[in-house]
Amino acid sequence: MKDEREISDLPLGPYRVLDLTEGGFNWCGKVLADLGADVIKVEPPQGSPTRSRGPFYLDDPNPERSLFWYAYCLNKRGITLDLETRDGHDIFTDLVRKSDFVIESYPPGYLDELGLGYDRLSCANPGLIMTSISPNGQTGPHAQHKAPDIVAWSMGGMQHLAGDTDRPPVRIGFPQAELNAGAQAAAGSMVAFWHRQRTGEGQHVDVSMQVAVIWTLMSATAFPPLHNVNLERAGAYRTGGAVRTKGVFPCKDGYVSVVFNGSGFISPMVRWMEEEGVTPEFMALGNWDSWTPGELSARGDEGLAELRALEQHIGEFLITKTKVELFQRALEHRILLAPCNTVQDIWESPQLKARGFWTQMHHPDLDASLTYTGPFIKFSETPIRTRHLAPRLGQHNYEVFVTELGLAEDRMTQLQAQGVI
Amino acid sequence: MRGEPVTAAMAFEGLRVLDFTWVGVGPITTKYLADHGATVIHIESVSRPDVLRGVPPFKDARPGINRSQFAANFNTSKYGLGLNMSVPQSRELVERIIGRWQPDIVAESFTPKTMRNWGLDYQAVRAIKPDIIYFSTCQMGQTGPHARYAGFGQLAAALAGFYHITGWPDRGPSIPQGAYADFVNPPNALAAIVAALEFRRRTGKGQQLDLSQFECATQFLAPVIMDYLANGHAMERQGNLDIDYAPNGVYPCMPEGTTESLCAIAVTSDEEWEALCTVMGNPSWTQGSRFSTAAGRKESEQELALLLGKWTANHRAHELMDLLQRAGVPAGVVQNQSDLWNDPQLAHRGFFQWLDHTECGPMPYDGLQFLLSKSPGALRMAHALVGEHNELILKEFIGLTDDEVADLVAQEVLETSL
């Protein structure tokens, strides 16, 4: 079996991952599965709580219809096993002997209590890479904290930095903290994997969701020690520089985001406005190529007044154009501007279509085809491909337990009756 | 403090990386390789500097090409080679470096035509080093009608759909901090690069990796996109409401000095709701009310938020977090950057670090993204100045003679910001 997989045409084809993660942490196993690993979701017999994450196909909150599950468990297989039973414990340990990675997101210490922590599992398989994802890390004063998205987003400093100034700060509308931790877990697992390929030694990877969120802060953390200030939320304005510049403008049919600088934005906008005869005199006469917001503060009120006038006039022009018109011009004239895409805009993107991004998958149980986002990266030799749908509950029990692990068929039937599988 | 003495094993020890990347995604991707032991030669230029070198925060709040912590934070543990790529001899030098040093990986993050114009695209490098792993990342990917689009992570985040769903339903989008797409992409890129190394180990084959920052970032909204395509629901701005449960939000606490103080609370189950009620002393509005079921809480979530906010306003945020977490209710302070420096959990992990920078002296850095028990990695060196290691690289790594290096100086191939 191993030899056959050794010649796999996918980078991680020869390797097996036991995936015990929940929610957005599933992104870790999704990356490994896309890279070719045999990723097996190990669910409790009653099903993974992630199956109750919305949105749902046709809004039906059925555990087999979670679009969240479909998206982030694509390319994985699935088994059920009650790890809290003696038999479940033993079978899991057997599986670990035949696996390369275990990834999990239980509260720190839970698997240790079951005798399935890293110390025990690494005795069964010294080359094992075990990746544990948790709100704040495996040890420390906040190790036992619970952290759904908004809590981790807040403790990691991102919540503080977004939103209008006259209302409480906001998060990104779809939960991101777990996904970021899942991505860091994939990176950490692969660093540990390379260490193992060179030395044969496995190890434990400790991923903190809080730290993963901090790594999205774009160096905001250094403002207190270096500038003696905290950055604050600023709505549609960008925070970070000495002077706040507007980063989101309304246009005819939505919004666009811009990087408000001289050569990449103001100059090409002035040229466009001149073509249409709507440039105020101060903009037509100015030399904007060398303009930067960084130098505005030295000019005091006059500099600030100029910035506000630029924002006003350019804003009045932008609102006469659609997202498509603005982005087309940005592509042709190198303007630092992009549409704030809606999901419909993303679906209609000519770029994504041209690159064959979208993937159709037929769901026999729904008697329907669903469209999935495509590969997260393109490999020239080993392209990521969609091998199978997210698993139904216990879909691969027979295949994994009987065919691959060698469990006798009647033993499996017995374990099913006992609720272990 | 100039890099910690490295005694533990390093996962990527012996790996060689020629790194042309700049700005966000590329440098953070190769930083993982560098912090975990790879020898990374970071090619930069003074005449066309990495734009991040001009962006705050700056050491002592004073600008300068060597003073940006923003650039430094993403470029630890790398050696600096300064080249003026507009001089033709620079490209010849790069070819010699590839031929002699035999890098495992070439990484670049320009718009697609830049490396081609320099004669250093995948096909050209592969002719010198057939099994090279050539990592390219740009906003839109190497192919397609928008391939030449040049932008920053802020714009990729708008394209990928994050801006449109951040903010309040009755207002325009709020900007998620920074350049969000620049931080979603690198860990995924790193995983892919190591996978390519593994494939090469087994088969001897290198390859090109093409990471479109738009395509990779939009994966983090995959269920939202599927909800639109399968059900016709297009997600809009909704403040802090969650699609599955309530309450979910940030609530006012007693101000600390003049600073606004908020605590995030999320109740994801009946068990957590009951625990919250107990902590609040079971006020009458919670008893036998419509809030006792998940569906009821979701249905009346706006009203629930107001009632909850009246209670939280009598508490200090950190005390409230401790009180609620002890009772099993998810809660966390809305921390600003100073709070992070005072966070006992981050201190326990040894997260923040100070490294001794050649021009600036001690500079603060964000620490490692994860902890590894056997090959921990380390921030081994502060950010190099442009060309800080020209001599070391060219003489020790590549084996050029003193005269050859002197010629490169005379030809204005080499640059430094020393």
PDB file of C-alpha atoms in Angstrom, chain A residues 307 328 348 364:
ATOM      1  CA  LEU A 307      -5.930  66.242   0.860  1.00  0.00           C
ATOM      2  CA  GLN A 328     -10.988  48.476 -16.438  1.00  0.00           C
ATOM      3  CA  GLU A 348     -18.425  37.227 -12.622  1.00  0.00           C
ATOM      4  CA  PRO A 364     -25.631  12.501  -6.041  1.00  0.00           C
TER       5      PRO A 364
END
